[in-house]
Tab-separated table of C-alpha atoms and ligand atoms in Angstrom:
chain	number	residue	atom	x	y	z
W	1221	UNK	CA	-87.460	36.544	-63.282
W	1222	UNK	CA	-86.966	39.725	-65.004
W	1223	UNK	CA	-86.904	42.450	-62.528
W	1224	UNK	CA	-84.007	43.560	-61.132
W	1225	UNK	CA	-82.366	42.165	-57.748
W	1226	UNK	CA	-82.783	43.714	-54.723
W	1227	UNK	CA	-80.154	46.116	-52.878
W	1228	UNK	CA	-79.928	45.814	-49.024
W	1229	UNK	CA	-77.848	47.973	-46.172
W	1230	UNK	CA	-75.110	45.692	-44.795
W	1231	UNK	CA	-73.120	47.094	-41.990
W	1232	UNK	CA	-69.747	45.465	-41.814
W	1233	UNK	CA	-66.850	45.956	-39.445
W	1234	UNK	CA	-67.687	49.174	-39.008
W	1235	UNK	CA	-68.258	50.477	-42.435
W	1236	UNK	CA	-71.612	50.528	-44.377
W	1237	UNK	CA	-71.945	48.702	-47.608
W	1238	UNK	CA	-74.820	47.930	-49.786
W	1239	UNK	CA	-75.628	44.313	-50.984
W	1240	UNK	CA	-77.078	43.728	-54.837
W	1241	UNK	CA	-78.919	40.371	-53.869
W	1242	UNK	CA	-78.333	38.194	-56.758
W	1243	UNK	CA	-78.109	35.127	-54.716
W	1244	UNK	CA	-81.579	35.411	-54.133
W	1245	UNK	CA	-82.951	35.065	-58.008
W	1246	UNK	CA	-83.293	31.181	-57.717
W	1247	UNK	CA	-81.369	28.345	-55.462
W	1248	UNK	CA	-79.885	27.085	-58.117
W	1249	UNK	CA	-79.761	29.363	-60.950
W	1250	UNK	CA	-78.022	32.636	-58.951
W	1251	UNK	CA	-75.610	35.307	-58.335
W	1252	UNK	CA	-73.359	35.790	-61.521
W	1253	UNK	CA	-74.158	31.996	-62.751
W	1254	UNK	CA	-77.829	33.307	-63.680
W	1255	UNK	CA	-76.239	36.411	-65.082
W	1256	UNK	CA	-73.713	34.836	-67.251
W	1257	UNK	CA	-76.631	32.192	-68.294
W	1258	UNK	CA	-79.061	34.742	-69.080
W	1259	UNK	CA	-78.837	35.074	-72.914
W	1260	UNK	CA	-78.894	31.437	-72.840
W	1261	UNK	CA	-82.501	31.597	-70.531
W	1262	UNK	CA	-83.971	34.082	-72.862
W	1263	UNK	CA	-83.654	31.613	-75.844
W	1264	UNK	CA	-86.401	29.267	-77.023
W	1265	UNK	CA	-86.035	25.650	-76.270
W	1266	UNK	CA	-85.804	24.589	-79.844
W	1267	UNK	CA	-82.709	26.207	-80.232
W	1268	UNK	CA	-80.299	24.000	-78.350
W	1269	UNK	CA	-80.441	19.975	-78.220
W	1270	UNK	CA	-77.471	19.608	-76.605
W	1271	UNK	CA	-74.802	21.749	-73.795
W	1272	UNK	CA	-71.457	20.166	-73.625
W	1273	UNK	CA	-69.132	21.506	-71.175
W	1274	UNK	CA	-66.590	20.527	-68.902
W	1275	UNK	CA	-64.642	21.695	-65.203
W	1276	UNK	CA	-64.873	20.622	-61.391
W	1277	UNK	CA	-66.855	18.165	-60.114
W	1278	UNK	CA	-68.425	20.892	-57.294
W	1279	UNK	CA	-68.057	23.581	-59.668
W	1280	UNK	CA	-70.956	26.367	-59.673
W	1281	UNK	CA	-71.646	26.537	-63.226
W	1282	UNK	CA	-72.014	23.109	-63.743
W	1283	UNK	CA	-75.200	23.413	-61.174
W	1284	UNK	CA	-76.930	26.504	-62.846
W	1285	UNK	CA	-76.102	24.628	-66.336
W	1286	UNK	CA	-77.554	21.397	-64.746
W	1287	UNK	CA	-80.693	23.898	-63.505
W	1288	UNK	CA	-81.045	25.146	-66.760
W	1289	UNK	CA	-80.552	22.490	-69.155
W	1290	UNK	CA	-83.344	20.864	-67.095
W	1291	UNK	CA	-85.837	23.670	-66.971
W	1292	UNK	CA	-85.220	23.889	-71.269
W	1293	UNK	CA	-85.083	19.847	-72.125
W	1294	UNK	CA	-82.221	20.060	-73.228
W	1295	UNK	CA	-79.569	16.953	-72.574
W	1296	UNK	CA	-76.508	18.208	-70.226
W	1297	UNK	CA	-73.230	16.242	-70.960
W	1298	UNK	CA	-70.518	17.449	-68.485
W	1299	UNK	CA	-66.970	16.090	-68.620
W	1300	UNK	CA	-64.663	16.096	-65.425
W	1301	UNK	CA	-61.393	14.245	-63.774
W	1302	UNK	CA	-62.075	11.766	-61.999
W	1303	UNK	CA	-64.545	12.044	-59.048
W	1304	UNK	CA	-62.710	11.761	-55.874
W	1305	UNK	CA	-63.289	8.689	-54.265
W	1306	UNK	CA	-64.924	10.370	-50.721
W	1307	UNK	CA	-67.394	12.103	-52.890
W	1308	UNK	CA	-68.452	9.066	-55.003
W	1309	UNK	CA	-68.724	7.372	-51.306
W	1310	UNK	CA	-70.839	10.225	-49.635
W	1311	UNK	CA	-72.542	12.377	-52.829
W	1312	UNK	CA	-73.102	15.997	-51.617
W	1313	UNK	CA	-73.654	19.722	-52.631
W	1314	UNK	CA	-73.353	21.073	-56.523
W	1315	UNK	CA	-72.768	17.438	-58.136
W	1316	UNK	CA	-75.529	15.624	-56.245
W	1317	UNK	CA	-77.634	18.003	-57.415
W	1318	UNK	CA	-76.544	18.236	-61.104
W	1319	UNK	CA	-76.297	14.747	-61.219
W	1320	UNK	CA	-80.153	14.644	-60.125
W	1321	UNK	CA	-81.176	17.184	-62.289
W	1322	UNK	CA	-80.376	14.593	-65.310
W	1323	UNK	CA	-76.723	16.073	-65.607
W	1324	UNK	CA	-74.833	13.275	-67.927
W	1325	UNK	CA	-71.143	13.169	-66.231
W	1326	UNK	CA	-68.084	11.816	-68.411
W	1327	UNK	CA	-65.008	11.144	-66.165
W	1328	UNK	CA	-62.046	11.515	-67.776
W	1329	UNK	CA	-58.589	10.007	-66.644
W	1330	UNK	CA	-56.358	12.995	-65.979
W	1331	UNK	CA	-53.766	12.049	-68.530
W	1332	UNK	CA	-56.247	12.240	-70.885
W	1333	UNK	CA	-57.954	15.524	-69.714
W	1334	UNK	CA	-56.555	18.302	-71.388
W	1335	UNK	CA	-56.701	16.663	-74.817
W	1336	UNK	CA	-60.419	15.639	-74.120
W	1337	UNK	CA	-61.663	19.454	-73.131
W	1338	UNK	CA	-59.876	19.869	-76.440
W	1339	UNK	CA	-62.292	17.949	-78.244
W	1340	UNK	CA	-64.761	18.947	-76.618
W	1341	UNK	CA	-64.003	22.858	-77.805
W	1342	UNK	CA	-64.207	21.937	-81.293
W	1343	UNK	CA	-67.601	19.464	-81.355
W	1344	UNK	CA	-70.198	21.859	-82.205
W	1345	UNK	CA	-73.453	21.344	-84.971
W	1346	UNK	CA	-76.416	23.558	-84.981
W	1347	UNK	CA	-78.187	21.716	-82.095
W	1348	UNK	CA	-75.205	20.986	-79.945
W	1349	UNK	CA	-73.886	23.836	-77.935
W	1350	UNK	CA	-70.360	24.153	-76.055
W	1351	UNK	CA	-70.125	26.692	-72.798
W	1352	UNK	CA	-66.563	26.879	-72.178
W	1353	UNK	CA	-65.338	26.125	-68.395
W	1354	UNK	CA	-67.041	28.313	-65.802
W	1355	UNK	CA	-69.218	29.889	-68.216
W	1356	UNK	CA	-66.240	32.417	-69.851
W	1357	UNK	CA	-67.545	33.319	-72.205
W	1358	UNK	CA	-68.413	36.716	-74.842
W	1359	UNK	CA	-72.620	34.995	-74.175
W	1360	UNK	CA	-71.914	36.018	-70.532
W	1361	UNK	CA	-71.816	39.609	-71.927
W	1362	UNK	CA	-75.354	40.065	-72.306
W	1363	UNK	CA	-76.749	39.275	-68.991
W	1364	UNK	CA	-73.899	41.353	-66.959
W	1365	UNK	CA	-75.138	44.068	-69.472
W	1366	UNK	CA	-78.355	44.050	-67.664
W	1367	UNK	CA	-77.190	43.753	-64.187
W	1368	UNK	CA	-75.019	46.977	-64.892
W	1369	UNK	CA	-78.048	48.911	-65.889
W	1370	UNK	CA	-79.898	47.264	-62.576
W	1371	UNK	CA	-76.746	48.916	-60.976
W	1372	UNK	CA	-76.636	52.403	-63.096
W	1373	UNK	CA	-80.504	53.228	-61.826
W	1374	UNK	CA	-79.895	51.867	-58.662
W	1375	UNK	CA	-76.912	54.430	-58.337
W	1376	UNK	CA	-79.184	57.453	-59.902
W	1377	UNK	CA	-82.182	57.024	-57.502
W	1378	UNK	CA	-79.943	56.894	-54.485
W	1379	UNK	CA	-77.982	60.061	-56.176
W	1380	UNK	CA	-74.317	57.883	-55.262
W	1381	UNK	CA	-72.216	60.023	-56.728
W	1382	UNK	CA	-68.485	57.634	-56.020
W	1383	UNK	CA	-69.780	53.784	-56.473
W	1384	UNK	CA	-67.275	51.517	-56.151
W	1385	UNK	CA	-68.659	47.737	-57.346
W	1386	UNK	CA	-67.323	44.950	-55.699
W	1387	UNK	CA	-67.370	41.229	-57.121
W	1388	UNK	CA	-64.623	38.308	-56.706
W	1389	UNK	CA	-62.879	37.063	-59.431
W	1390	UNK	CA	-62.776	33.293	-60.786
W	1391	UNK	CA	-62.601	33.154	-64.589
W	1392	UNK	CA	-62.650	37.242	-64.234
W	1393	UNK	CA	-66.003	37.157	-66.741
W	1394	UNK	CA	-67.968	39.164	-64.329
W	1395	UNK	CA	-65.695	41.541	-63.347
W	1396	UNK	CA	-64.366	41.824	-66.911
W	1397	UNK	CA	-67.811	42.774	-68.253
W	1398	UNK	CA	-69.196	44.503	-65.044
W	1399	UNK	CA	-66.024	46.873	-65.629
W	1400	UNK	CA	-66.460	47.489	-69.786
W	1401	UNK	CA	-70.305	48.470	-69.041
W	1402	UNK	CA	-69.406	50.804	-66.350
W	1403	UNK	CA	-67.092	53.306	-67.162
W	1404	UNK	CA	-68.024	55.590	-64.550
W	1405	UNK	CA	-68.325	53.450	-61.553
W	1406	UNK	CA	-64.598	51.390	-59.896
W	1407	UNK	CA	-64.858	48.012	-60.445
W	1408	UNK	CA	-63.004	46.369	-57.617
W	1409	UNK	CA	-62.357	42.371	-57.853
W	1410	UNK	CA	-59.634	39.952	-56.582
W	1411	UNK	CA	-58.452	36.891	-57.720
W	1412	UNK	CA	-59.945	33.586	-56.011
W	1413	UNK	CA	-58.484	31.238	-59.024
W	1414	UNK	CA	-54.648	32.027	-60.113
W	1415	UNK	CA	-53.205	35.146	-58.921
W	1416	UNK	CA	-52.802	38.650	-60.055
W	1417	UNK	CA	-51.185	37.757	-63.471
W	1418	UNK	CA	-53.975	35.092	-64.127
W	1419	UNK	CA	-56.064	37.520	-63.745
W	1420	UNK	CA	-55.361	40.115	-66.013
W	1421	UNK	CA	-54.058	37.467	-68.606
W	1422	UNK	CA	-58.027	36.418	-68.649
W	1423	UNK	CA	-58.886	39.845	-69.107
W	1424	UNK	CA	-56.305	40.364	-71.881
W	1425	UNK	CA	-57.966	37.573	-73.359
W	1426	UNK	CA	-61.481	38.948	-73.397
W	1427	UNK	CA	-60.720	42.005	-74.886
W	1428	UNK	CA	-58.497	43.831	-72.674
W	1429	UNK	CA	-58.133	45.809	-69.134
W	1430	UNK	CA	-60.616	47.775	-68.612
W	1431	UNK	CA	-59.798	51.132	-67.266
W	1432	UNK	CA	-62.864	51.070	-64.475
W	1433	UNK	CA	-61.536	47.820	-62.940
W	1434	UNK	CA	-58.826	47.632	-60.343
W	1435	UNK	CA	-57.809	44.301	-59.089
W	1436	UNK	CA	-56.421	44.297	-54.995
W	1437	UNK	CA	-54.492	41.727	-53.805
W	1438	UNK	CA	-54.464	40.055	-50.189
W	1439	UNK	CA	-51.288	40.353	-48.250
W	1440	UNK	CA	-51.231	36.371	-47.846
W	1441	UNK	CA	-51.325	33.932	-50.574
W	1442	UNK	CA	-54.279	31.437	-50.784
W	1443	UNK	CA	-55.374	28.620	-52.434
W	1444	UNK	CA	-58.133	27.648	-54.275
W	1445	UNK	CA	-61.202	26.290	-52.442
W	1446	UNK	CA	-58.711	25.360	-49.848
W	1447	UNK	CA	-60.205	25.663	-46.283
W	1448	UNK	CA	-58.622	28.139	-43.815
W	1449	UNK	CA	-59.947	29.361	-40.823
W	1450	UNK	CA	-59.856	32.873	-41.431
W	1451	UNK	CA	-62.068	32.590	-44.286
W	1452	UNK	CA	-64.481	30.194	-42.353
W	1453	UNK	CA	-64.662	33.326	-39.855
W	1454	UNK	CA	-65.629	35.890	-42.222
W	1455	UNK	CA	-67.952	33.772	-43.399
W	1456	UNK	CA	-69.707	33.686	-40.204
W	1457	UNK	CA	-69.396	36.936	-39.852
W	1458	UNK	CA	-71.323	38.150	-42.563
W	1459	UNK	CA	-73.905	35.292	-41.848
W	1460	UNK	CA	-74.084	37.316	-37.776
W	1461	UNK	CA	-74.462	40.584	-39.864
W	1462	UNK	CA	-77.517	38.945	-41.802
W	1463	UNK	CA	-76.769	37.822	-45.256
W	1464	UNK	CA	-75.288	34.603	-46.347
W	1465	UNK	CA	-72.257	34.518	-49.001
W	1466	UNK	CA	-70.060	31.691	-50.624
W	1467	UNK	CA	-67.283	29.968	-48.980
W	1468	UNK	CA	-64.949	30.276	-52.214
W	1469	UNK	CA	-65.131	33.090	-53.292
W	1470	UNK	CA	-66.580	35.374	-51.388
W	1471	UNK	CA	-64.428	35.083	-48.149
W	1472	UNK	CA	-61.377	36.043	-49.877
W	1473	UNK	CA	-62.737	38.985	-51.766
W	1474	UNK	CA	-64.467	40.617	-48.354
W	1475	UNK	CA	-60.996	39.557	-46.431
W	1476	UNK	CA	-59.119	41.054	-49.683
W	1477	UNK	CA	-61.509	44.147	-49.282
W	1478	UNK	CA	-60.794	45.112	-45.497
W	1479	UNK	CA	-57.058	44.879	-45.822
W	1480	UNK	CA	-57.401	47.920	-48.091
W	1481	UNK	CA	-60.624	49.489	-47.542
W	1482	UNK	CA	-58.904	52.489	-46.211
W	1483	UNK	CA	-57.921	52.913	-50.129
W	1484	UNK	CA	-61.798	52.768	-51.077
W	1485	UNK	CA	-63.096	56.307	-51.436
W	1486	UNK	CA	-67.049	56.668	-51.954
W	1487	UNK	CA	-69.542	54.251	-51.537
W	1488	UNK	CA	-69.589	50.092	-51.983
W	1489	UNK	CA	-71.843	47.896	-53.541
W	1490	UNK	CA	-71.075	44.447	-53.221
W	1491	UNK	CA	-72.688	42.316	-55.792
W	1492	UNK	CA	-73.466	38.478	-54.071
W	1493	UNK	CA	-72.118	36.137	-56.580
W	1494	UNK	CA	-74.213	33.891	-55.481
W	1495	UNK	CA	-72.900	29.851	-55.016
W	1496	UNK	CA	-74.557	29.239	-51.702
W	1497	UNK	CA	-75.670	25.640	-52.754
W	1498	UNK	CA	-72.264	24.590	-52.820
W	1499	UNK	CA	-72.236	25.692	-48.784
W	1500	UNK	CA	-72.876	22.284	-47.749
W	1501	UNK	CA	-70.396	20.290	-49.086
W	1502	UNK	CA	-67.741	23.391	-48.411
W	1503	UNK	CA	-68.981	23.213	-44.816
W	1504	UNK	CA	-68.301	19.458	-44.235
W	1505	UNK	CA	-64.526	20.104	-45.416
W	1506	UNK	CA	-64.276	22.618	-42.995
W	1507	UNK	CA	-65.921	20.144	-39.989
W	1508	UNK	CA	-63.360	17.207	-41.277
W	1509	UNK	CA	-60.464	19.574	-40.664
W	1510	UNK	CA	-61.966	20.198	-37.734
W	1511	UNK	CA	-62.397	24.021	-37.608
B	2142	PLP	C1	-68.361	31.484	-60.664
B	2142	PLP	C2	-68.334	32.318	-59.443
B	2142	PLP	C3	-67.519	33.462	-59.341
B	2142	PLP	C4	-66.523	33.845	-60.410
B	2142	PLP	O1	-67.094	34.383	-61.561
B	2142	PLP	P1	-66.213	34.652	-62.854
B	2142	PLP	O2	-67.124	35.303	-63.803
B	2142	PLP	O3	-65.749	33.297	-63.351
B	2142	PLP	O4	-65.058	35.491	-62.471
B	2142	PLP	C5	-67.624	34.235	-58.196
B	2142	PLP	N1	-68.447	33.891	-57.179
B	2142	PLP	C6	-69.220	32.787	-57.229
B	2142	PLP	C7	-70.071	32.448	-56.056
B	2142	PLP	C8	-69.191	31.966	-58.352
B	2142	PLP	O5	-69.950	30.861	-58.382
């Protein structure tokens, strides 16, 4: 698993991009989950008894955690709210699988949430180790390290002289580390979780705005992993055109990209975040709204 993605032509309302295929490292264990994971791969199984961490109950990282914890042995506890009642009914998509992969979920009443992650942040021995929500974290740096020096060579043997990298925004850890290795190259993201603000507050938080990134912003205000038909049409747009994102997140940052693509000078290299597990359970939303 350690050579670098593949980059394919994608030609896309008109205007060429280019593709980094990180969706296509593992099923479950992809895009900028495997990425962010990666120092955590490299290290021997001895190291870690334990991987505490909490979020959504379809969230991505929980999967690739769930992947991982059960390709090192190590025990996966993973607190959430409380599992909506349709999906304990009719288990599909990231938490089936997590929860079949040996994942051990804690529900949490949502009164007592916020005081629980709490805890959570501050139990840590030797063995037992804590990845904060989504996977934000400064152990995300060394893996995005590695996909920017996939990108760098990939950039000098195709003699690109304006690159423009494009990668959506959740937590803003990809983007935010993507940017600070690539000084030379636009980073260009958009907020799928929060807004603008959000945003740069996470990057603030990591260490500050890096110069290389620019964040756009769609004209329209949407919200998170909320169905809407427009997004649901780009998907299957892209899918016509041959490649196969996200529904969350990428939708809104390829929708976010056209409205101002006449702004984008030189040429784009989308990076596939990956999350195409978590299709399935995305798609039935969209059937039960009846789009
Ligand atoms: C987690 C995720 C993101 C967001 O990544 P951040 O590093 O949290 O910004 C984007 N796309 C997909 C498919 C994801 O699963």
């Amino acid at each position: 698993m350690s050579s670098a993605s593949s980059v394919d032509h994608l030609t896309f309302h008109g205007r060429d991009f280019y593709v980094k295929r990180d969706e296509l490292i593992d099923p479950l264990l992809s895009g900028n989950k495997y990425r962010k994971l990666y120092s955590l791969i490299q290290r021997p199984a001895e190291q870690h008894d334990i991987i505490i961490s909490f979020g959504g109950t379809q969230s991505n990282a929980m999967l690739s955690l769930a992947a991982l914890c059960r390709q090192k042995g190590w025990v996966f506890h993973y607190t959430s709210k409380p599992v909506p009642l349709h999906l304990k009914d009719n288990l599909t998509g990231n938490l089936k699988m997590a929860l079949e992969l040996g994942m051990q979920l804690h529900e949490v009443a949502l009164e007592d949430y916020g005081q629980e992650t709490l805890r959570l942040k501050s139990q840590r021995d030797d063995s037992t180790l804590f990845v904060p929500q989504g996977g934000a974290d400064p152990l995300a740096q060394g893996g995005i390290e590695v996909l920017a020096e996939e990108i760098k060579q990939w950039q000098q043997e195709h003699d690109i002289e304006t690159l423009n990298v494009v990668t959506p925004s959740g937590t803003g850890t990809t983007a935010y580390y993507l940017a600070s290795a690539l000084p030379d190259v636009t980073v260009l993201t958009t907020a799928v979780v929060g807004d603008k603000p959000y945003l740069e507050s996470q990057m603030e938080m990591l260490g500050g705005l890096p110069l290389s990134l620019r964040i756009l912003e769609n004209r329209k205000k949407y919200h998170f992993a909320k169905p809407y038909p427009e997004f649901l049409a780009i998907y299957q747009e892209l899918q016509e055109a041959g490649i196969e994102f996200d529904l969350i997140y990428a939708p809104k940052m390829w929708h976010t990209l056209l409205q101002q693509i006449d702004s984008v000078e030189g040429d784009i290299l989308y990076v596939h975040s990956g999350g195409l597990f978590g299709n399935e359970s995305m798609l039935d939303r969209y059937c039960h709204k009846g789009f």
